[in-house]
PDB file of C-alpha atoms in Angstrom:
ATOM      1  CA  MET A  96     142.047 125.220 135.472  1.00 51.00           C
ATOM      2  CA  ASN A  97     143.598 123.859 132.350  1.00 53.00           C
ATOM      3  CA  HIS A  98     147.061 125.310 132.021  1.00 55.00           C
ATOM      4  CA  ARG A  99     148.164 123.232 129.077  1.00 64.00           C
ATOM      5  CA  ARG A 100     146.384 125.334 126.500  1.00 76.00           C
ATOM      6  CA  SER A 101     147.179 128.714 127.972  1.00 84.00           C
ATOM      7  CA  PRO A 102     148.326 131.167 125.303  1.00 86.00           C
ATOM      8  CA  GLU A 103     150.250 133.187 127.903  1.00 86.00           C
ATOM      9  CA  PRO A 104     153.746 131.754 127.182  1.00 87.00           C
ATOM     10  CA  LEU A 105     153.414 132.599 123.477  1.00 90.00           C
ATOM     11  CA  LEU A 106     152.064 136.075 124.256  1.00 90.00           C
ATOM     12  CA  TRP A 107     154.892 136.660 126.706  1.00 91.00           C
ATOM     13  CA  LEU A 108     157.450 135.521 124.128  1.00 91.00           C
ATOM     14  CA  LEU A 109     156.013 137.982 121.580  1.00 93.00           C
ATOM     15  CA  PHE A 110     156.011 140.704 124.253  1.00 93.00           C
ATOM     16  CA  SER A 111     159.611 140.138 125.137  1.00 92.00           C
ATOM     17  CA  SER A 112     160.891 139.794 121.543  1.00 94.00           C
ATOM     18  CA  GLY A 113     158.988 142.977 120.727  1.00 95.00           C
ATOM     19  CA  GLY A 114     160.496 144.748 123.720  1.00 95.00           C
ATOM     20  CA  MET A 115     163.988 143.827 122.561  1.00 95.00           C
ATOM     21  CA  ALA A 116     163.341 144.746 118.907  1.00 96.00           C
ATOM     22  CA  ALA A 117     161.808 148.080 119.940  1.00 96.00           C
ATOM     23  CA  ALA A 118     164.663 148.908 122.325  1.00 96.00           C
ATOM     24  CA  LEU A 119     167.297 148.173 119.677  1.00 97.00           C
ATOM     25  CA  MET A 120     165.674 149.781 116.627  1.00 97.00           C
ATOM     26  CA  VAL A 121     163.060 152.380 117.545  1.00 97.00           C
ATOM     27  CA  PRO A 122     165.271 155.117 119.095  1.00 98.00           C
ATOM     28  CA  ILE A 123     167.482 155.600 116.024  1.00 98.00           C
ATOM     29  CA  LEU A 124     164.596 155.375 113.538  1.00 97.00           C
ATOM     30  CA  LEU A 125     162.451 157.764 115.574  1.00 97.00           C
ATOM     31  CA  PHE A 126     165.357 160.168 115.976  1.00 97.00           C
ATOM     32  CA  LEU A 127     166.163 160.167 112.239  1.00 97.00           C
ATOM     33  CA  PHE A 128     162.673 160.245 110.734  1.00 97.00           C
ATOM     34  CA  GLY A 129     160.783 161.932 113.567  1.00 97.00           C
ATOM     35  CA  ILE A 130     163.249 164.661 114.550  1.00 96.00           C
ATOM     36  CA  ALA A 131     166.456 164.986 112.517  1.00 95.00           C
ATOM     37  CA  ILE A 132     164.996 164.838 108.994  1.00 96.00           C
ATOM     38  CA  PRO A 133     161.906 167.012 109.786  1.00 96.00           C
ATOM     39  CA  LEU A 134     164.267 169.633 111.299  1.00 95.00           C
ATOM     40  CA  ASP A 135     166.458 169.454 108.179  1.00 92.00           C
ATOM     41  CA  TRP A 136     169.577 168.291 110.021  1.00 95.00           C
ATOM     42  CA  PHE A 137     169.822 165.575 107.373  1.00 94.00           C
ATOM     43  CA  ASP A 138     168.210 165.404 103.983  1.00 92.00           C
ATOM     44  CA  PRO A 139     168.606 161.961 102.381  1.00 94.00           C
ATOM     45  CA  SER A 140     167.423 161.951  98.773  1.00 94.00           C
ATOM     46  CA  TYR A 141     164.069 160.433  97.897  1.00 95.00           C
ATOM     47  CA  ASP A 142     165.671 158.082  95.391  1.00 95.00           C
ATOM     48  CA  HIS A 143     168.013 156.705  98.017  1.00 96.00           C
ATOM     49  CA  LEU A 144     165.239 156.137 100.585  1.00 96.00           C
ATOM     50  CA  SER A 145     163.047 154.546  97.943  1.00 95.00           C
ATOM     51  CA  ALA A 146     165.867 152.199  96.906  1.00 95.00           C
ATOM     52  CA  VAL A 147     166.515 151.210 100.527  1.00 96.00           C
ATOM     53  CA  LEU A 148     162.814 150.587 101.126  1.00 95.00           C
ATOM     54  CA  HIS A 149     162.438 148.472  97.989  1.00 94.00           C
ATOM     55  CA  ASN A 150     165.173 146.126  99.143  1.00 94.00           C
ATOM     56  CA  TRP A 151     163.401 142.993 100.391  1.00 94.00           C
ATOM     57  CA  ILE A 152     165.701 142.743 103.454  1.00 95.00           C
ATOM     58  CA  THR A 153     164.569 146.214 104.587  1.00 96.00           C
ATOM     59  CA  ARG A 154     160.938 145.257 104.115  1.00 96.00           C
ATOM     60  CA  LEU A 155     161.370 142.018 106.048  1.00 96.00           C
ATOM     61  CA  ILE A 156     163.075 143.845 108.932  1.00 97.00           C
ATOM     62  CA  LEU A 157     160.428 146.582 108.987  1.00 97.00           C
ATOM     63  CA  PHE A 158     157.650 143.993 108.992  1.00 97.00           C
ATOM     64  CA  GLY A 159     159.252 142.043 111.840  1.00 97.00           C
ATOM     65  CA  LEU A 160     159.834 145.218 113.833  1.00 97.00           C
ATOM     66  CA  SER A 161     156.268 146.471 113.281  1.00 97.00           C
ATOM     67  CA  ALA A 162     154.560 143.198 114.167  1.00 97.00           C
ATOM     68  CA  LEU A 163     156.708 142.462 117.240  1.00 97.00           C
ATOM     69  CA  ALA A 164     156.479 146.054 118.494  1.00 97.00           C
ATOM     70  CA  LEU A 165     152.685 145.916 118.186  1.00 97.00           C
ATOM     71  CA  PHE A 166     152.503 142.687 120.206  1.00 96.00           C
ATOM     72  CA  HIS A 167     154.808 144.271 122.766  1.00 96.00           C
ATOM     73  CA  TRP A 168     152.367 147.198 122.995  1.00 97.00           C
ATOM     74  CA  ALA A 169     149.344 144.887 123.198  1.00 95.00           C
ATOM     75  CA  HIS A 170     150.724 142.912 126.132  1.00 94.00           C
ATOM     76  CA  ARG A 171     151.906 145.897 128.151  1.00 93.00           C
ATOM     77  CA  PHE A 172     148.833 147.977 127.461  1.00 93.00           C
ATOM     78  CA  ARG A 173     146.595 145.098 128.489  1.00 91.00           C
ATOM     79  CA  TYR A 174     148.252 144.859 131.889  1.00 89.00           C
ATOM     80  CA  THR A 175     148.416 148.642 132.277  1.00 86.00           C
ATOM     81  CA  LEU A 176     144.648 148.744 131.914  1.00 86.00           C
ATOM     82  CA  TYR A 177     144.249 145.775 134.273  1.00 84.00           C
ATOM     83  CA  ASP A 178     146.439 147.176 137.030  1.00 78.00           C
ATOM     84  CA  GLY A 179     146.700 150.907 136.422  1.00 75.00           C
ATOM     85  CA  LEU A 180     142.989 151.482 136.043  1.00 78.00           C
ATOM     86  CA  GLN A 181     141.817 148.292 137.772  1.00 76.00           C
ATOM     87  CA  LEU A 182     139.798 147.052 134.825  1.00 79.00           C
ATOM     88  CA  LYS A 183     140.493 143.372 135.310  1.00 77.00           C
ATOM     89  CA  ARG A 184     136.774 142.591 135.332  1.00 79.00           C
ATOM     90  CA  TYR A 185     136.743 143.563 131.641  1.00 79.00           C
ATOM     91  CA  GLY A 186     139.682 141.232 130.977  1.00 83.00           C
ATOM     92  CA  THR A 187     138.286 139.417 127.948  1.00 85.00           C
ATOM     93  CA  PRO A 188     137.239 142.432 125.836  1.00 88.00           C
ATOM     94  CA  ILE A 189     140.452 144.271 126.735  1.00 88.00           C
ATOM     95  CA  ALA A 190     142.620 141.322 125.691  1.00 90.00           C
ATOM     96  CA  ALA A 191     140.601 140.910 122.480  1.00 91.00           C
ATOM     97  CA  LEU A 192     141.009 144.602 121.666  1.00 93.00           C
ATOM     98  CA  CYS A 193     144.758 144.673 122.397  1.00 93.00           C
ATOM     99  CA  TYR A 194     145.829 141.485 120.607  1.00 94.00           C
ATOM    100  CA  GLY A 195     143.208 142.025 117.891  1.00 96.00           C
ATOM    101  CA  GLY A 196     144.696 145.472 117.302  1.00 96.00           C
ATOM    102  CA  ALA A 197     148.186 143.975 117.075  1.00 97.00           C
ATOM    103  CA  VAL A 198     147.007 141.350 114.559  1.00 96.00           C
ATOM    104  CA  ALA A 199     145.195 143.992 112.476  1.00 97.00           C
ATOM    105  CA  GLY A 200     148.225 146.289 112.533  1.00 97.00           C
ATOM    106  CA  SER A 201     150.523 143.442 111.480  1.00 97.00           C
ATOM    107  CA  VAL A 202     148.227 142.572 108.559  1.00 97.00           C
ATOM    108  CA  ILE A 203     148.182 146.236 107.462  1.00 97.00           C
ATOM    109  CA  ALA A 204     151.982 146.395 107.740  1.00 97.00           C
ATOM    110  CA  ALA A 205     152.381 143.208 105.668  1.00 97.00           C
ATOM    111  CA  ALA A 206     149.945 144.410 102.990  1.00 96.00           C
ATOM    112  CA  LEU A 207     151.669 147.792 102.777  1.00 96.00           C
ATOM    113  CA  LEU A 208     155.200 146.409 102.651  1.00 95.00           C
ATOM    114  CA  LEU A 209     154.240 143.815 100.013  1.00 94.00           C
ATOM    115  CA  THR A 210     152.490 146.283  97.693  1.00 91.00           C
ATOM    116  CA  ILE A 211     154.739 149.365  97.707  1.00 87.00           C
TER     117      ILE A 211
ATOM    118  CA  MET B 238     129.508 150.743 149.676  1.00 48.00           C
ATOM    119  CA  THR B 239     127.714 147.448 149.327  1.00 53.00           C
ATOM    120  CA  ALA B 240     128.184 144.916 152.073  1.00 54.00           C
ATOM    121  CA  SER B 241     130.504 142.090 151.184  1.00 53.00           C
ATOM    122  CA  THR B 242     128.670 138.804 150.861  1.00 58.00           C
ATOM    123  CA  GLY B 243     131.709 136.821 149.810  1.00 61.00           C
ATOM    124  CA  ARG B 244     134.119 134.842 151.869  1.00 66.00           C
ATOM    125  CA  SER B 245     137.026 137.110 151.271  1.00 78.00           C
ATOM    126  CA  TYR B 246     137.646 140.752 151.937  1.00 83.00           C
ATOM    127  CA  ARG B 247     139.702 142.794 149.574  1.00 77.00           C
ATOM    128  CA  ARG B 248     141.089 146.061 150.712  1.00 78.00           C
ATOM    129  CA  PRO B 249     139.901 148.695 148.255  1.00 77.00           C
ATOM    130  CA  ILE B 250     142.696 150.245 146.197  1.00 78.00           C
ATOM    131  CA  ALA B 251     142.578 153.874 145.139  1.00 79.00           C
ATOM    132  CA  LEU B 252     142.198 154.301 141.372  1.00 77.00           C
ATOM    133  CA  PHE B 253     145.358 156.373 141.134  1.00 80.00           C
ATOM    134  CA  TRP B 254     147.412 154.215 143.513  1.00 79.00           C
ATOM    135  CA  TRP B 255     150.426 154.628 141.253  1.00 78.00           C
ATOM    136  CA  LEU B 256     150.669 158.354 142.055  1.00 82.00           C
ATOM    137  CA  SER B 257     151.442 157.677 145.711  1.00 80.00           C
ATOM    138  CA  ARG B 258     155.096 156.716 145.297  1.00 83.00           C
ATOM    139  CA  ARG B 259     157.872 157.665 142.922  1.00 82.00           C
ATOM    140  CA  SER B 260     158.721 154.034 142.172  1.00 83.00           C
ATOM    141  CA  TYR B 261     155.056 153.285 141.355  1.00 84.00           C
ATOM    142  CA  LEU B 262     154.910 156.292 139.049  1.00 85.00           C
ATOM    143  CA  LEU B 263     158.089 155.208 137.277  1.00 87.00           C
ATOM    144  CA  PHE B 264     156.566 151.748 136.836  1.00 87.00           C
ATOM    145  CA  VAL B 265     153.445 153.186 135.207  1.00 87.00           C
ATOM    146  CA  LEU B 266     155.522 155.526 132.992  1.00 90.00           C
ATOM    147  CA  ARG B 267     157.579 152.527 131.898  1.00 92.00           C
ATOM    148  CA  GLU B 268     154.403 150.616 131.025  1.00 91.00           C
ATOM    149  CA  LEU B 269     153.067 153.641 129.138  1.00 92.00           C
ATOM    150  CA  SER B 270     156.183 153.651 126.944  1.00 95.00           C
ATOM    151  CA  ALA B 271     154.447 150.885 124.993  1.00 96.00           C
ATOM    152  CA  VAL B 272     151.819 153.382 123.807  1.00 96.00           C
ATOM    153  CA  PHE B 273     154.598 155.415 122.192  1.00 97.00           C
ATOM    154  CA  VAL B 274     156.105 152.282 120.675  1.00 97.00           C
ATOM    155  CA  ALA B 275     152.702 151.715 119.038  1.00 97.00           C
ATOM    156  CA  TRP B 276     152.657 155.352 117.855  1.00 98.00           C
ATOM    157  CA  PHE B 277     156.072 154.786 116.287  1.00 98.00           C
ATOM    158  CA  VAL B 278     154.697 151.830 114.283  1.00 97.00           C
ATOM    159  CA  VAL B 279     151.841 154.026 112.990  1.00 98.00           C
ATOM    160  CA  TYR B 280     154.342 156.758 112.088  1.00 98.00           C
ATOM    161  CA  LEU B 281     156.671 154.268 110.395  1.00 97.00           C
ATOM    162  CA  LEU B 282     153.853 152.832 108.287  1.00 97.00           C
ATOM    163  CA  LEU B 283     152.772 156.349 107.238  1.00 97.00           C
ATOM    164  CA  LEU B 284     156.384 157.015 106.193  1.00 97.00           C
ATOM    165  CA  VAL B 285     156.583 153.728 104.259  1.00 97.00           C
ATOM    166  CA  ASN B 286     153.298 154.543 102.543  1.00 97.00           C
ATOM    167  CA  ALA B 287     154.529 158.038 101.608  1.00 96.00           C
ATOM    168  CA  ILE B 288     157.824 156.752 100.163  1.00 96.00           C
ATOM    169  CA  GLY B 289     155.920 154.065  98.256  1.00 95.00           C
ATOM    170  CA  ASP B 290     153.609 156.705  96.735  1.00 94.00           C
ATOM    171  CA  GLY B 291     156.403 158.715  95.119  1.00 94.00           C
ATOM    172  CA  ALA B 292     158.578 161.780  95.651  1.00 95.00           C
ATOM    173  CA  PRO B 293     155.768 164.394  96.015  1.00 96.00           C
ATOM    174  CA  SER B 294     154.040 162.238  98.620  1.00 96.00           C
ATOM    175  CA  TYR B 295     157.290 161.848 100.576  1.00 96.00           C
ATOM    176  CA  ALA B 296     157.873 165.630 100.441  1.00 96.00           C
ATOM    177  CA  ARG B 297     154.377 166.148 101.877  1.00 97.00           C
ATOM    178  CA  PHE B 298     155.150 163.655 104.665  1.00 97.00           C
ATOM    179  CA  VAL B 299     158.355 165.514 105.592  1.00 96.00           C
ATOM    180  CA  ASP B 300     156.408 168.812 105.665  1.00 96.00           C
ATOM    181  CA  TRP B 301     153.778 167.262 107.908  1.00 97.00           C
ATOM    182  CA  SER B 302     156.378 165.679 110.187  1.00 97.00           C
ATOM    183  CA  GLY B 303     157.940 169.134 110.630  1.00 95.00           C
ATOM    184  CA  SER B 304     154.708 170.655 111.973  1.00 96.00           C
ATOM    185  CA  SER B 305     155.089 171.548 115.628  1.00 95.00           C
ATOM    186  CA  TRP B 306     152.587 169.089 117.133  1.00 97.00           C
ATOM    187  CA  VAL B 307     154.076 166.112 115.291  1.00 97.00           C
ATOM    188  CA  LEU B 308     157.585 167.173 116.357  1.00 97.00           C
ATOM    189  CA  VAL B 309     156.516 167.563 119.994  1.00 97.00           C
ATOM    190  CA  LEU B 310     154.737 164.207 119.904  1.00 98.00           C
ATOM    191  CA  ASN B 311     157.850 162.546 118.467  1.00 97.00           C
ATOM    192  CA  LEU B 312     160.094 164.179 121.077  1.00 97.00           C
ATOM    193  CA  ILE B 313     157.852 162.893 123.881  1.00 97.00           C
ATOM    194  CA  ALA B 314     157.749 159.498 122.177  1.00 97.00           C
ATOM    195  CA  LEU B 315     161.566 159.429 121.973  1.00 97.00           C
ATOM    196  CA  ALA B 316     161.839 160.216 125.699  1.00 97.00           C
ATOM    197  CA  PHE B 317     159.460 157.351 126.550  1.00 97.00           C
ATOM    198  CA  VAL B 318     161.242 154.971 124.187  1.00 97.00           C
ATOM    199  CA  LEU B 319     164.575 155.825 125.850  1.00 97.00           C
ATOM    200  CA  LEU B 320     162.975 155.073 129.231  1.00 96.00           C
ATOM    201  CA  HIS B 321     161.969 151.732 127.732  1.00 96.00           C
ATOM    202  CA  VAL B 322     165.556 151.118 126.546  1.00 97.00           C
ATOM    203  CA  VAL B 323     167.101 151.886 129.950  1.00 95.00           C
ATOM    204  CA  THR B 324     164.601 149.810 131.929  1.00 94.00           C
ATOM    205  CA  TRP B 325     164.622 146.949 129.404  1.00 94.00           C
ATOM    206  CA  PHE B 326     168.405 146.604 129.250  1.00 94.00           C
ATOM    207  CA  GLY B 327     168.565 147.062 133.034  1.00 92.00           C
ATOM    208  CA  LEU B 328     166.336 144.025 133.542  1.00 90.00           C
ATOM    209  CA  ALA B 329     168.117 141.884 130.962  1.00 87.00           C
ATOM    210  CA  PRO B 330     170.545 140.207 133.443  1.00 86.00           C
ATOM    211  CA  ARG B 331     167.562 139.040 135.476  1.00 85.00           C
ATOM    212  CA  ALA B 332     165.907 137.550 132.410  1.00 82.00           C
ATOM    213  CA  MET B 333     168.999 135.737 131.146  1.00 79.00           C
ATOM    214  CA  VAL B 334     171.787 133.938 132.921  1.00 81.00           C
ATOM    215  CA  VAL B 335     174.694 133.494 130.535  1.00 82.00           C
ATOM    216  CA  ARG B 336     177.447 131.019 131.345  1.00 85.00           C
ATOM    217  CA  LEU B 337     180.805 130.904 129.644  1.00 82.00           C
ATOM    218  CA  ARG B 338     183.082 127.936 130.409  1.00 85.00           C
ATOM    219  CA  GLY B 339     181.172 127.260 133.615  1.00 85.00           C
ATOM    220  CA  HIS B 340     181.378 130.817 134.913  1.00 87.00           C
ATOM    221  CA  ARG B 341     178.353 133.033 135.155  1.00 86.00           C
ATOM    222  CA  ILE B 342     178.845 136.276 133.240  1.00 85.00           C
ATOM    223  CA  PRO B 343     178.355 139.144 135.734  1.00 87.00           C
ATOM    224  CA  PRO B 344     175.163 141.221 135.271  1.00 87.00           C
ATOM    225  CA  PRO B 345     176.956 144.533 134.479  1.00 89.00           C
ATOM    226  CA  GLN B 346     178.659 142.866 131.520  1.00 89.00           C
ATOM    227  CA  ILE B 347     175.334 141.621 130.190  1.00 89.00           C
ATOM    228  CA  VAL B 348     173.889 145.142 130.415  1.00 92.00           C
ATOM    229  CA  ALA B 349     177.004 146.544 128.717  1.00 93.00           C
ATOM    230  CA  ALA B 350     176.690 143.989 125.909  1.00 92.00           C
ATOM    231  CA  HIS B 351     173.131 145.154 125.266  1.00 94.00           C
ATOM    232  CA  TYR B 352     174.189 148.793 125.042  1.00 96.00           C
ATOM    233  CA  LEU B 353     177.036 147.820 122.733  1.00 96.00           C
ATOM    234  CA  ALA B 354     174.668 145.941 120.418  1.00 96.00           C
ATOM    235  CA  TRP B 355     172.323 148.939 120.564  1.00 97.00           C
ATOM    236  CA  LEU B 356     175.050 151.397 119.527  1.00 97.00           C
ATOM    237  CA  LEU B 357     176.259 149.117 116.765  1.00 97.00           C
ATOM    238  CA  LEU B 358     172.764 148.585 115.312  1.00 96.00           C
ATOM    239  CA  SER B 359     171.963 152.306 115.573  1.00 97.00           C
ATOM    240  CA  ALA B 360     175.163 153.136 113.684  1.00 97.00           C
ATOM    241  CA  ILE B 361     174.288 150.607 110.965  1.00 97.00           C
ATOM    242  CA  VAL B 362     170.743 151.994 110.599  1.00 96.00           C
ATOM    243  CA  ALA B 363     172.039 155.585 110.443  1.00 96.00           C
ATOM    244  CA  TRP B 364     174.612 154.568 107.834  1.00 96.00           C
ATOM    245  CA  VAL B 365     172.022 152.769 105.663  1.00 96.00           C
ATOM    246  CA  VAL B 366     169.602 155.728 105.826  1.00 95.00           C
ATOM    247  CA  LEU B 367     172.072 158.579 105.399  1.00 93.00           C
ATOM    248  CA  ARG B 368     174.897 157.241 103.243  1.00 88.00           C
TER     249      ARG B 368
END
């Protein structure tokens, strides 16, 4: 076995940065935009939200959060399928699907955040 | 069952092995939190797209996000994400050993620092969104 070229350390680093980013940022964003604003507890104006979103710092943070969170998902989901459903024999297609999905999602996020 | 021709024997594991113990179930629930993290990214990008498309599009997004199935999905997602937060911060002292002037910072303080950073960041995000 050739361990020198293993991508695992990089994938683990992305997983763990994504886990930290998601833990720090997702609860408040999900609470505000997924529960509080839909239930009308708060009603920030469209102009304000649009101004915040068009700030390049916001876009950079949202891109970083999206990409890292997706790689966090990819890594965990891959091992959930391996262990939870004992699908290790399909390891290669599962890994391709998970990390491929994370790459595709990151590209979509970048394209969206650059063009709005 | 086919006869084993190999050199090693592996005890078969039940497909739903993780239902047999509470700690196993909690482990699988923790792993499944990642699915809801991915859902959040999809939801966030839909929101970004709606805001980028103009005020009417954003109003339609808020209407849609208030429909009962989206609300229920987001509530479940929030519960799973909070499970992720608690388990992630709980493991942090095992992932990092911080030394200050030669003394190892005790694990409870590392966990507390994470929660403090979490509260601070959440307050900043809420302030930026709602001010």
